XYZ file of C-alpha atoms in Angstrom:
725
model
C -116.851 -81.741 39.636
C -115.902 -79.161 42.259
C -113.930 -81.634 44.318
C -110.691 -79.772 43.787
C -112.088 -76.978 45.954
C -112.025 -79.270 48.985
C -108.249 -78.845 49.210
C -106.590 -75.415 49.532
C -104.407 -74.108 46.734
C -100.852 -73.976 48.073
C -98.033 -71.988 46.478
C -94.511 -72.540 47.729
C -91.507 -70.409 46.902
C -87.809 -70.540 47.717
C -86.322 -67.207 48.724
C -82.574 -66.794 48.838
C -82.193 -64.550 51.853
C -78.557 -63.881 50.951
C -79.766 -62.383 47.692
C -82.476 -60.348 49.429
C -80.071 -59.036 52.049
C -77.469 -58.082 49.444
C -80.070 -56.306 47.299
C -81.350 -54.301 50.271
C -77.800 -53.378 51.338
C -76.966 -52.358 47.771
C -80.020 -50.108 47.553
C -79.282 -48.457 50.897
C -75.607 -48.090 50.050
C -76.248 -46.399 46.694
C -79.452 -44.449 47.417
C -78.524 -42.912 50.766
C -78.804 -39.075 50.467
C -78.890 -39.413 46.683
C -79.907 -35.794 46.120
C -76.756 -34.566 47.876
C -74.996 -32.525 46.725
C -77.652 -30.444 45.006
C -75.054 -29.156 42.581
C -73.514 -30.155 39.255
C -70.879 -32.826 39.899
C -68.073 -33.370 37.356
C -69.430 -34.981 34.131
C -73.027 -34.225 35.096
C -72.284 -30.927 33.351
C -71.696 -32.964 30.178
C -74.556 -35.481 30.342
C -77.007 -32.907 31.665
C -76.786 -30.940 28.419
C -77.958 -33.993 26.477
C -80.776 -34.649 28.931
C -82.019 -31.076 28.416
C -81.848 -31.523 24.637
C -83.911 -34.724 24.926
C -86.500 -32.909 26.998
C -86.746 -30.230 24.288
C -86.578 -32.763 21.409
C -83.523 -31.000 19.935
C -81.115 -33.007 17.809
C -77.507 -33.475 18.957
C -74.446 -35.616 18.199
C -72.239 -37.040 20.948
C -68.975 -38.548 19.733
C -68.499 -40.482 22.983
C -70.876 -43.261 21.991
C -74.362 -44.498 21.107
C -77.514 -42.834 22.449
C -78.994 -45.548 24.696
C -77.240 -44.390 27.862
C -78.271 -40.786 27.273
C -81.837 -41.925 26.732
C -81.836 -43.758 30.076
C -80.663 -40.614 31.867
C -83.302 -38.602 29.999
C -85.930 -41.161 31.053
C -85.035 -40.424 34.654
C -85.545 -36.725 33.948
C -88.867 -37.519 32.292
C -90.018 -39.473 35.359
C -89.173 -36.446 37.507
C -91.011 -34.011 35.224
C -87.850 -32.182 34.117
C -88.563 -29.536 31.473
C -84.946 -29.250 30.285
C -84.540 -25.661 31.443
C -81.181 -25.494 33.183
C -77.904 -24.002 32.046
C -75.279 -26.762 32.272
C -72.230 -24.533 32.044
C -70.250 -24.999 35.253
C -69.249 -27.790 37.630
C -70.451 -26.901 41.105
C -73.399 -24.777 39.929
C -76.386 -25.143 42.245
C -79.390 -26.895 40.720
C -82.535 -24.831 40.401
C -85.776 -26.156 41.901
C -87.093 -27.373 38.531
C -84.267 -29.938 38.244
C -85.384 -33.311 39.719
C -81.886 -34.344 40.729
C -83.068 -37.504 42.575
C -84.821 -38.749 39.430
C -81.864 -37.893 37.206
C -79.548 -39.921 39.445
C -82.101 -42.719 39.934
C -81.155 -45.162 37.144
C -77.373 -45.001 37.680
C -77.924 -45.594 41.409
C -80.340 -48.470 40.763
C -77.884 -50.019 38.311
C -75.076 -49.727 40.829
C -77.195 -51.273 43.566
C -78.189 -54.274 41.410
C -74.532 -54.978 40.586
C -74.195 -56.298 44.154
C -76.659 -59.253 43.840
C -75.489 -59.832 40.247
C -71.933 -60.435 41.508
C -73.296 -62.944 44.015
C -75.262 -64.843 41.362
C -72.348 -64.920 38.918
C -70.113 -66.704 41.448
C -72.927 -69.150 42.253
C -73.420 -69.941 38.548
C -69.674 -70.495 38.250
C -70.197 -73.242 40.892
C -68.359 -71.547 43.723
C -69.639 -71.643 47.276
C -72.293 -69.282 48.556
C -69.689 -67.973 51.005
C -67.371 -67.002 48.118
C -70.295 -65.506 46.224
C -71.330 -63.485 49.267
C -67.771 -62.242 49.593
C -67.694 -61.079 45.965
C -70.929 -59.154 46.497
C -69.559 -57.498 49.646
C -66.430 -56.417 47.783
C -68.628 -54.727 45.161
C -70.764 -53.260 47.934
C -67.839 -51.650 49.748
C -65.897 -50.428 46.703
C -65.822 -46.634 47.086
C -65.157 -45.866 43.421
C -68.159 -47.898 42.271
C -70.354 -46.190 44.864
C -69.264 -42.716 43.761
C -69.876 -43.472 40.108
C -73.298 -44.979 40.897
C -74.633 -42.027 42.869
C -74.238 -39.435 40.124
C -75.780 -38.799 36.716
C -73.049 -40.823 34.974
C -73.072 -43.931 32.814
C -70.333 -46.252 34.103
C -72.602 -47.962 36.671
C -75.226 -48.564 33.969
C -72.556 -50.019 31.701
C -71.241 -52.341 34.437
C -74.796 -53.465 35.267
C -75.476 -54.584 31.686
C -72.042 -56.209 31.462
C -72.680 -58.275 34.622
C -76.224 -59.063 33.477
C -74.855 -60.370 30.167
C -72.275 -62.533 31.994
C -74.866 -63.935 34.402
C -77.389 -64.637 31.629
C -74.828 -66.521 29.573
C -73.723 -68.595 32.575
C -77.322 -69.539 33.362
C -77.880 -70.454 29.718
C -74.696 -72.525 29.637
C -75.615 -74.408 32.799
C -79.069 -75.165 31.361
C -77.419 -76.328 28.130
C -76.085 -79.402 29.872
C -79.465 -80.688 31.059
C -82.366 -78.981 29.277
C -81.539 -77.314 25.930
C -84.261 -75.554 23.928
C -86.537 -75.189 26.943
C -88.246 -71.889 27.791
C -85.612 -71.087 30.423
C -82.808 -71.927 28.002
C -84.216 -69.539 25.385
C -84.910 -66.845 27.974
C -81.344 -66.678 29.281
C -79.793 -66.927 25.825
C -82.031 -64.116 24.561
C -81.322 -62.017 27.657
C -77.591 -62.428 26.987
C -77.997 -60.840 23.550
C -80.249 -58.093 24.897
C -77.856 -57.236 27.737
C -74.887 -57.186 25.337
C -76.674 -54.793 22.988
C -77.625 -52.566 25.936
C -74.011 -52.527 27.145
C -72.767 -51.509 23.706
C -75.641 -49.010 23.450
C -74.551 -47.298 26.672
C -70.864 -47.023 25.752
C -68.700 -48.602 23.101
C -66.611 -50.022 25.940
C -69.367 -52.625 26.159
C -68.023 -54.081 22.908
C -65.062 -55.549 24.816
C -67.247 -57.779 26.975
C -69.537 -58.561 24.030
C -66.540 -59.830 22.068
C -65.430 -61.882 25.075
C -68.850 -63.549 25.341
C -68.963 -64.212 21.594
C -65.535 -65.861 21.833
C -66.673 -67.917 24.837
C -69.844 -68.979 23.022
C -67.704 -69.917 20.005
C -65.453 -72.155 22.128
C -68.451 -73.813 23.784
C -70.101 -74.394 20.404
C -66.875 -75.904 19.086
C -67.041 -78.429 21.926
C -70.709 -79.006 21.097
C -69.790 -79.963 17.526
C -67.638 -82.759 18.911
C -70.553 -84.223 20.879
C -71.361 -87.431 18.955
C -74.717 -87.793 20.736
C -76.080 -84.767 18.845
C -77.436 -85.105 15.316
C -76.379 -82.768 12.535
C -79.800 -81.129 12.619
C -79.506 -80.547 16.378
C -76.053 -78.971 15.985
C -77.378 -76.716 13.210
C -80.315 -75.658 15.434
C -77.849 -74.777 18.205
C -75.834 -72.660 15.754
C -78.988 -70.965 14.457
C -80.209 -70.188 17.989
C -76.896 -68.627 18.993
C -76.599 -66.659 15.772
C -80.109 -65.302 16.140
C -79.869 -64.304 19.807
C -76.228 -63.266 20.045
C -75.840 -61.497 16.684
C -79.159 -60.677 15.013
C -80.999 -59.542 18.155
C -78.160 -57.260 19.372
C -77.858 -55.654 15.922
C -81.615 -55.129 15.729
C -81.700 -53.621 19.234
C -78.752 -51.377 18.422
C -80.635 -50.036 15.415
C -83.725 -49.564 17.572
C -81.765 -47.297 19.954
C -80.992 -44.986 17.056
C -84.541 -45.208 15.765
C -85.926 -44.024 19.087
C -83.172 -41.414 19.351
C -83.949 -39.942 15.913
C -87.704 -40.143 16.508
C -87.418 -38.197 19.751
C -84.965 -35.591 18.464
C -86.837 -34.178 15.484
C -86.010 -30.513 15.998
C -83.071 -28.604 14.624
C -80.299 -27.895 17.104
C -76.730 -26.709 17.663
C -75.112 -29.787 16.063
C -76.930 -29.572 12.725
C -74.029 -27.988 10.892
C -71.845 -31.083 11.048
C -74.525 -33.151 9.285
C -75.221 -33.195 5.572
C -77.780 -30.912 3.997
C -80.141 -33.856 3.471
C -79.985 -34.745 7.169
C -80.501 -31.125 8.228
C -83.495 -30.825 5.932
C -85.118 -33.803 7.686
C -85.222 -31.870 10.983
C -87.941 -29.469 11.996
C -86.765 -25.865 11.832
C -83.266 -24.776 10.848
C -82.385 -25.777 7.310
C -85.736 -27.524 6.859
C -87.439 -24.172 7.355
C -85.294 -22.714 4.556
C -85.358 -25.606 2.117
C -88.917 -26.855 2.521
C -90.704 -26.692 -0.794
C -87.607 -26.328 -2.960
C -87.553 -27.798 -6.471
C -86.169 -31.312 -6.360
C -84.535 -31.456 -9.799
C -81.718 -29.074 -10.721
C -82.362 -27.583 -14.188
C -80.529 -25.242 -16.533
C -81.169 -21.798 -15.099
C -81.425 -23.053 -11.499
C -80.055 -20.815 -8.753
C -78.215 -22.951 -6.206
C -75.898 -22.933 -3.222
C -73.267 -25.711 -3.112
C -72.226 -27.186 0.237
C -69.099 -29.291 0.555
C -70.024 -32.778 1.722
C -66.919 -33.230 3.916
C -67.863 -30.520 6.407
C -64.288 -30.262 7.712
C -62.630 -28.279 9.146
C -66.012 -26.497 9.190
C -69.122 -26.804 7.033
C -68.813 -24.356 4.140
C -70.373 -23.286 0.832
C -68.798 -22.505 -2.563
C -68.377 -18.740 -2.556
C -66.960 -15.864 -4.564
C -66.643 -12.094 -4.181
C -65.310 -9.190 -6.225
C -61.815 -9.328 -4.723
C -59.095 -10.862 -6.865
C -56.089 -13.035 -6.073
C -52.973 -10.891 -5.398
C -50.666 -10.559 -8.392
C -47.873 -12.098 -6.335
C -48.043 -14.170 -3.160
C -45.721 -13.691 -0.206
C -43.475 -16.542 -1.412
C -42.967 -14.805 -4.762
C -45.212 -17.036 -6.853
C -47.559 -15.298 -9.256
C -51.326 -15.742 -9.631
C -53.849 -15.184 -12.426
C -55.197 -12.083 -10.658
C -58.675 -13.519 -11.313
C -61.674 -13.206 -8.991
C -61.313 -15.253 -5.796
C -63.316 -18.430 -5.268
C -63.380 -19.781 -1.710
C -65.418 -21.923 0.643
C -67.284 -19.736 3.134
C -68.597 -21.144 6.432
C -71.621 -18.832 6.654
C -74.839 -18.281 4.728
C -74.322 -15.398 2.297
C -75.815 -14.078 -0.924
C -72.394 -14.543 -2.543
C -72.843 -18.311 -2.130
C -75.437 -18.383 -4.953
C -74.551 -19.796 -8.358
C -76.549 -20.186 -11.562
C -76.428 -23.405 -13.568
C -76.047 -22.378 -17.235
C -76.314 -24.356 -20.455
C -73.064 -23.635 -22.407
C -75.017 -23.615 -25.662
C -77.481 -20.904 -24.599
C -77.212 -17.406 -23.184
C -80.285 -17.391 -20.930
C -79.928 -17.636 -17.141
C -83.537 -18.545 -16.386
C -85.333 -21.876 -16.202
C -87.267 -22.715 -19.340
C -90.834 -23.991 -19.351
C -90.880 -26.914 -18.981
C -87.562 -27.081 -17.039
C -84.689 -28.988 -18.644
C -83.133 -31.088 -15.859
C -79.363 -31.545 -15.586
C -78.316 -35.204 -15.631
C -75.177 -37.169 -14.821
C -72.471 -36.448 -17.373
C -73.972 -33.166 -18.626
C -71.666 -30.214 -19.278
C -72.568 -27.001 -17.440
C -71.214 -23.564 -16.659
C -71.513 -22.182 -13.135
C -72.186 -18.444 -13.085
C -71.682 -16.513 -9.856
C -75.044 -14.956 -9.093
C -73.928 -11.521 -7.879
C -70.861 -10.857 -10.064
C -72.092 -12.902 -13.105
C -68.577 -14.281 -13.642
C -68.009 -17.906 -14.623
C -66.362 -20.551 -12.446
C -63.024 -21.220 -14.092
C -59.713 -23.053 -13.678
C -56.512 -23.083 -15.686
C -52.869 -24.119 -15.460
C -52.006 -21.716 -12.633
C -50.974 -22.979 -9.182
C -53.425 -22.577 -6.308
C -52.369 -20.046 -3.635
C -51.692 -22.518 -0.793
C -51.589 -25.813 -2.718
C -48.999 -25.255 -5.504
C -49.417 -28.801 -6.870
C -53.072 -28.114 -7.621
C -54.795 -25.656 -9.925
C -56.196 -22.308 -8.927
C -60.007 -21.963 -9.007
C -61.347 -18.523 -9.909
C -64.159 -16.625 -11.530
C -62.939 -15.543 -14.950
C -62.130 -11.891 -15.701
C -61.267 -11.113 -19.327
C -58.059 -9.022 -19.166
C -57.545 -9.272 -22.981
C -54.399 -11.326 -22.493
C -53.476 -14.804 -23.704
C -55.460 -16.611 -20.980
C -58.792 -17.687 -22.460
C -61.746 -18.738 -20.329
C -61.897 -22.423 -19.401
C -65.275 -22.653 -17.704
C -66.859 -25.933 -18.768
C -67.569 -28.482 -16.025
C -68.890 -32.004 -16.268
C -71.444 -33.017 -13.607
C -70.760 -36.468 -12.115
C -73.362 -37.734 -9.655
C -71.393 -40.052 -7.360
C -74.355 -41.636 -5.552
C -76.361 -42.198 -8.728
C -78.386 -45.320 -9.389
C -77.965 -45.112 -13.160
C -76.022 -43.065 -15.722
C -79.196 -41.140 -16.597
C -79.910 -39.924 -13.065
C -81.105 -36.321 -12.644
C -79.105 -33.946 -10.410
C -81.281 -33.550 -7.298
C -81.435 -30.930 -4.585
C -79.839 -32.056 -1.284
C -79.865 -35.746 -2.229
C -77.257 -35.879 -5.014
C -73.548 -35.832 -4.182
C -71.803 -34.313 -7.194
C -68.246 -33.977 -8.516
C -67.425 -31.144 -10.908
C -64.766 -32.274 -13.384
C -63.117 -29.574 -15.471
C -63.510 -30.443 -19.153
C -60.196 -28.967 -20.358
C -57.837 -30.213 -17.638
C -59.814 -33.031 -15.884
C -59.166 -31.249 -12.565
C -61.820 -31.824 -9.885
C -63.306 -29.005 -7.810
C -62.065 -29.673 -4.260
C -61.925 -28.140 -0.804
C -58.301 -28.189 0.400
C -59.241 -27.150 3.958
C -56.421 -24.602 4.234
C -57.288 -21.073 5.404
C -56.341 -18.242 3.068
C -54.348 -15.211 4.380
C -55.857 -11.825 5.123
C -56.315 -11.025 1.437
C -58.723 -14.014 1.295
C -60.491 -13.020 4.548
C -59.327 -16.299 6.183
C -61.842 -18.205 4.078
C -61.056 -21.778 2.972
C -59.110 -22.544 -0.167
C -60.768 -24.174 -3.184
C -58.512 -25.976 -5.642
C -58.588 -28.021 -8.841
C -57.237 -31.449 -7.944
C -55.419 -32.812 -11.002
C -54.834 -36.386 -9.917
C -58.185 -37.475 -8.496
C -58.492 -41.134 -7.628
C -61.701 -42.184 -5.895
C -64.364 -39.978 -4.417
C -63.022 -38.234 -1.333
C -65.734 -36.214 0.381
C -63.734 -33.001 -0.046
C -64.428 -33.340 -3.796
C -68.184 -33.835 -3.345
C -70.824 -31.114 -3.331
C -74.558 -31.067 -2.815
C -77.155 -28.466 -3.636
C -78.516 -27.112 -0.371
C -80.696 -24.128 -1.345
C -82.344 -24.096 -4.725
C -84.812 -22.033 -6.738
C -85.807 -21.812 -10.387
C -84.456 -18.538 -11.746
C -87.040 -16.310 -13.410
C -85.200 -12.990 -13.943
C -82.978 -12.452 -16.976
C -81.939 -8.901 -15.980
C -79.088 -8.733 -13.469
C -80.691 -6.189 -11.087
C -83.907 -8.186 -10.932
C -81.886 -11.373 -10.458
C -80.014 -9.870 -7.465
C -83.355 -9.097 -5.831
C -84.431 -12.660 -6.589
C -81.245 -14.096 -5.039
C -81.944 -12.216 -1.791
C -85.506 -13.560 -1.560
C -86.601 -16.892 -0.050
C -87.486 -19.886 -2.174
C -91.121 -20.392 -3.050
C -91.446 -23.766 -4.785
C -93.275 -26.693 -3.211
C -91.326 -29.964 -3.317
C -89.804 -31.710 -0.274
C -87.898 -34.933 0.373
C -87.119 -36.777 3.603
C -84.277 -39.213 4.288
C -85.049 -42.801 5.233
C -84.186 -44.047 8.719
C -81.296 -46.179 7.436
C -79.805 -43.207 5.571
C -79.985 -41.044 8.710
C -78.667 -43.866 10.897
C -75.711 -44.494 8.586
C -74.778 -40.822 8.545
C -75.175 -40.350 12.287
C -73.224 -43.522 13.077
C -70.400 -42.406 10.793
C -70.307 -38.992 12.478
C -70.151 -40.589 15.937
C -67.247 -42.818 14.884
C -65.283 -40.164 13.005
C -66.097 -36.932 14.827
C -63.140 -36.013 16.972
C -63.283 -33.271 19.549
C -59.999 -31.593 20.257
C -58.631 -33.616 23.161
C -56.889 -31.321 25.578
C -54.902 -32.398 28.594
C -57.204 -32.431 31.609
C -56.023 -31.834 35.132
C -57.342 -35.244 36.198
C -56.578 -37.217 33.047
C -54.374 -40.259 33.562
C -52.732 -43.168 31.795
C -53.738 -46.844 32.117
C -50.530 -47.529 34.064
C -51.757 -45.175 36.792
C -54.994 -47.107 37.248
C -53.725 -50.471 38.478
C -52.073 -49.052 41.577
C -54.583 -46.181 41.815
C -51.892 -43.519 41.661
C -54.523 -41.030 40.565
C -57.907 -39.786 41.714
C -60.473 -37.297 40.440
C -61.933 -34.456 42.496
C -65.572 -34.554 41.356
C -67.013 -31.765 43.487
C -65.864 -29.215 46.028
C -67.963 -26.869 48.128
C -66.111 -23.540 48.279
C -67.456 -22.561 51.715
C -67.709 -25.754 53.769
C -64.897 -27.629 52.033
C -67.118 -30.708 51.507
C -65.920 -32.721 48.526
C -66.542 -35.834 46.477
C -63.700 -37.805 44.882
C -63.474 -40.759 42.575
C -61.126 -42.754 44.731
C -61.243 -46.498 45.276
C -60.906 -48.795 48.241
C -57.158 -49.094 48.011
C -57.081 -52.438 49.858
C -59.550 -53.940 47.387
C -57.519 -52.637 44.419
C -54.292 -54.063 45.853
C -55.994 -57.387 46.622
C -57.383 -57.541 43.063
C -53.889 -57.095 41.645
C -52.475 -59.780 43.950
C -55.340 -62.161 43.032
C -54.658 -61.621 39.318
C -50.953 -62.293 39.793
C -51.611 -65.414 41.908
C -54.098 -66.733 39.381
C -51.723 -66.286 36.428
C -48.816 -67.898 38.301
C -50.898 -70.867 39.507
C -52.450 -71.302 36.045
C -49.043 -71.439 34.368
C -47.732 -73.781 37.100
C -50.672 -76.163 36.734
C -50.390 -76.010 32.953
C -46.686 -76.899 32.964
C -47.240 -79.702 35.466
C -50.141 -81.126 33.491
C -47.880 -81.124 30.427
C -45.649 -83.440 32.436
C -48.731 -85.586 33.252
C -48.780 -84.373 36.871
C -52.249 -83.334 38.056
C -52.065 -81.299 41.255
C -55.830 -80.753 41.430
C -58.775 -82.901 40.297
C -60.032 -82.548 36.723
C -63.290 -80.862 37.815
C -61.355 -78.319 39.861
C -59.049 -77.635 36.894
C -61.982 -77.012 34.539
C -63.557 -74.728 37.132
C -60.249 -72.887 37.590
C -59.855 -72.389 33.849
C -63.471 -71.279 33.189
C -63.628 -68.870 36.118
C -60.217 -67.422 35.299
C -61.023 -67.154 31.622
C -64.088 -65.124 32.502
C -62.602 -62.908 35.239
C -59.037 -62.454 33.989
C -60.264 -62.343 30.399
C -62.880 -59.732 31.327
C -60.232 -57.651 33.077
C -57.811 -57.923 30.148
C -60.270 -57.031 27.374
C -61.561 -54.077 29.352
C -58.094 -52.791 30.250
C -55.445 -53.357 27.588
C -57.300 -51.686 24.674
C -56.862 -48.332 26.433
C -53.125 -48.488 25.762
C -53.934 -48.139 22.059
C -56.445 -45.284 22.385
C -55.498 -41.756 21.463
C -57.984 -39.933 23.675
C -58.114 -38.280 27.060
C -58.470 -41.057 29.639
C -59.707 -40.955 33.206
C -59.707 -43.307 36.168
C -63.387 -44.202 35.661
C -62.503 -45.928 32.380
C -60.900 -48.655 34.513
C -64.030 -49.505 36.542
C -65.415 -52.257 34.238
C -62.025 -53.991 34.267
C -61.795 -53.548 38.036
C -65.185 -55.215 38.486
C -63.912 -58.393 36.804
C -60.784 -58.278 38.975
C -62.916 -58.034 42.112
C -64.881 -61.128 41.055
C -61.562 -62.973 40.769
C -60.583 -62.357 44.427
C -63.030 -64.877 46.029
C -62.289 -67.333 43.205
C -58.612 -67.357 44.177
C -59.367 -67.393 47.915
C -61.661 -70.423 47.651
C -59.142 -72.226 45.466
C -56.368 -71.626 47.990
C -58.622 -72.802 50.815
C -59.811 -75.957 49.049
C -56.600 -77.124 47.400
C -53.554 -75.600 49.123
C -54.681 -75.756 52.744
C -54.486 -79.517 53.212
C -55.336 -79.847 56.920
C -57.944 -78.220 59.124
C -55.489 -76.002 61.064
C -54.201 -74.122 57.991
C -57.771 -73.793 56.792
C -58.860 -72.254 60.089
C -55.898 -69.862 60.112
C -56.538 -68.875 56.493
C -60.226 -68.294 57.251
C -59.273 -66.067 60.191
C -56.981 -64.063 57.901
C -59.813 -63.667 55.385
C -62.134 -62.360 58.127
C -59.468 -59.867 59.234
C -58.910 -58.857 55.619
C -62.645 -58.288 55.037
C -62.816 -56.231 58.240
C -59.931 -54.099 56.956
C -61.733 -53.554 53.637
C -64.812 -52.361 55.507
C -62.646 -50.086 57.639
C -61.039 -48.528 54.543
C -64.512 -48.089 53.027
C -65.700 -46.245 56.135
C -62.512 -44.168 56.276
C -62.960 -42.829 52.745
C -66.780 -42.638 52.796
C -66.728 -38.847 53.482
C -65.020 -38.440 50.097
C -67.477 -40.912 48.532
C -70.718 -39.371 49.819
C -69.528 -35.787 50.355
C -70.379 -35.874 54.040
C -69.633 -35.573 56.895
C -67.479 -32.527 56.280
C -63.851 -33.118 57.263
C -61.339 -30.741 58.740
C -58.107 -29.846 56.978
C -56.170 -32.194 59.245
C -58.574 -35.069 58.549
C -58.290 -34.441 54.821
C -54.491 -34.492 54.988
C -54.695 -37.798 56.860
C -56.629 -39.285 53.917
C -53.861 -38.483 51.454
C -52.374 -41.969 51.578
C -50.471 -41.379 48.349
C -48.524 -38.283 47.376
C -50.061 -38.428 43.899
C -53.622 -38.043 45.239
C -55.134 -34.598 44.889
C -57.151 -34.044 48.067
C -58.503 -30.476 48.102
C -57.829 -28.512 51.269
C -59.573 -25.164 51.638
C -57.308 -22.226 52.389
C -58.574 -19.947 55.145
């Protein structure tokens, strides 16, 4: 029974020492003196703010992309025990002792280091030699720009890591597809492809480019699979289902999970609340939630309310009025009604309060029981402080002459009667009997007499209107633009019929006890829309550049400069690698077109297996470069050199592909092969020499003299900083 114990248990393992050596070199290369400089470097001033907000659980919106990358940086801060207390206001500011800078830079550096062995494995899975794969890894290892970006609290190295991981996972899955489909390994690599794609997109939307490339590649491979007559219809359907599940459903689910974690962590009110809707703000702890908690949910006749415009642009604002009237004549000579001004005011104010009145009754208090206002009901809106009615008539608005003026009616005993009836239309209703609800309902106010819709024009009034925003009656209203939508933000049931008592009531906080929280999907949808549509004012940056500048590296970025020692860090690449990548791309395209034309004439210059390898490797590398580069020509945003790094990574992978192809198929005899190999060795030595030459600008040390810095300015367009004595 125990006979198996007579023999020892033996475990054997194969260790790829190339892979081990490359991983160790990558770690040393990226982690060396990682805490230097102990100062804010370039965009660390940007990402550091978000890390601090994560540490304090304060909500924020970043229009640059999804939250997963920010969460990874914040996780590094969490590992280091960062409390979030640091003022990220200046590049070059020295970090205080409570900032664990090594931990904050840990994950980008680790990601950058792992890109080295990933490059090796990708070339192996593409069926190139281990020598070519080792060369690709060395090119990644000695690329100065990738090193710089990896050693700082930035996201490009994390993005590139997930992109390469997705490529490698798909290649491993595809290679297993040929011999062992639906095995555990097959499922693992296919699932990891979807996970890595979702992580890449979750770090930056630039990851979408590679995700689309992989989806297209998977589509082409599946199309070939359909033509395989050895597979049954059920088997083909299972293949389709597996790919749809892992490459579409899983990435979407993971993408949603990033936002779920993000919104779960950031539950406190913060500086970005104002751009969100009232309902979203009320779901956060503090801020608006502190004001609105316990408000009545249903708006009733006699309710005292503030109305916030749903659009929130150019700034969030509330329907407002004050005792001042429109000037009798505007500067352009047009006349006005001289009625009381109605504006949209971007600050909380007692003059933002309005009372919902039943046109058939005189009382301005809520009855017992309350009579809720429903979709389609006719109401009058009474300004709480001045007790004048919201009104519009056939008079041109001050800044929008094709629209009607909105005012609070003053009876001048002239032939201009009050027109103050408004129909409530709940845009996001579920039925035509829906009740108007605090915060949740998005409402249009349609003027009964003229069918004009209450709308925020967004224009700022002149001095006589205190630069507040213009409110108009839009006559021709098609659809439901957000500038026409309003929601009740603050709400109480009015109890005072006398005006003086009501003014005291309007100044007091709400006291009722009803609250309502948004669902996750509602908050996700709103936040996602804000990320996609929120546009910061892009200003020309000293180091901004165009995509045409990137290919030849005609630009650089000075990331950090020490004012005393003159030490500096630059985003500047290994210029020999960049030039070689461009040459490799050109050679590949020319050879591909040449082979294609010759094959059209039934002339095969290379074997069929070599042609398929040439096409697949080029489709991946050149395709990866193209999809990560050309879209930037269509982007209207401030661009920097680091946006090119994902595309550059694919170009670098192409270099050994082209070199091996030239060696195997164009060098026919041994002598040319030996000479070409010697040239490759000399070329690699030159790349290492260039890497070492520019390493002081990559690592920030050793400190160079002014003469040495001038010697590094290999291009007139490079901005190398030289300290003036």
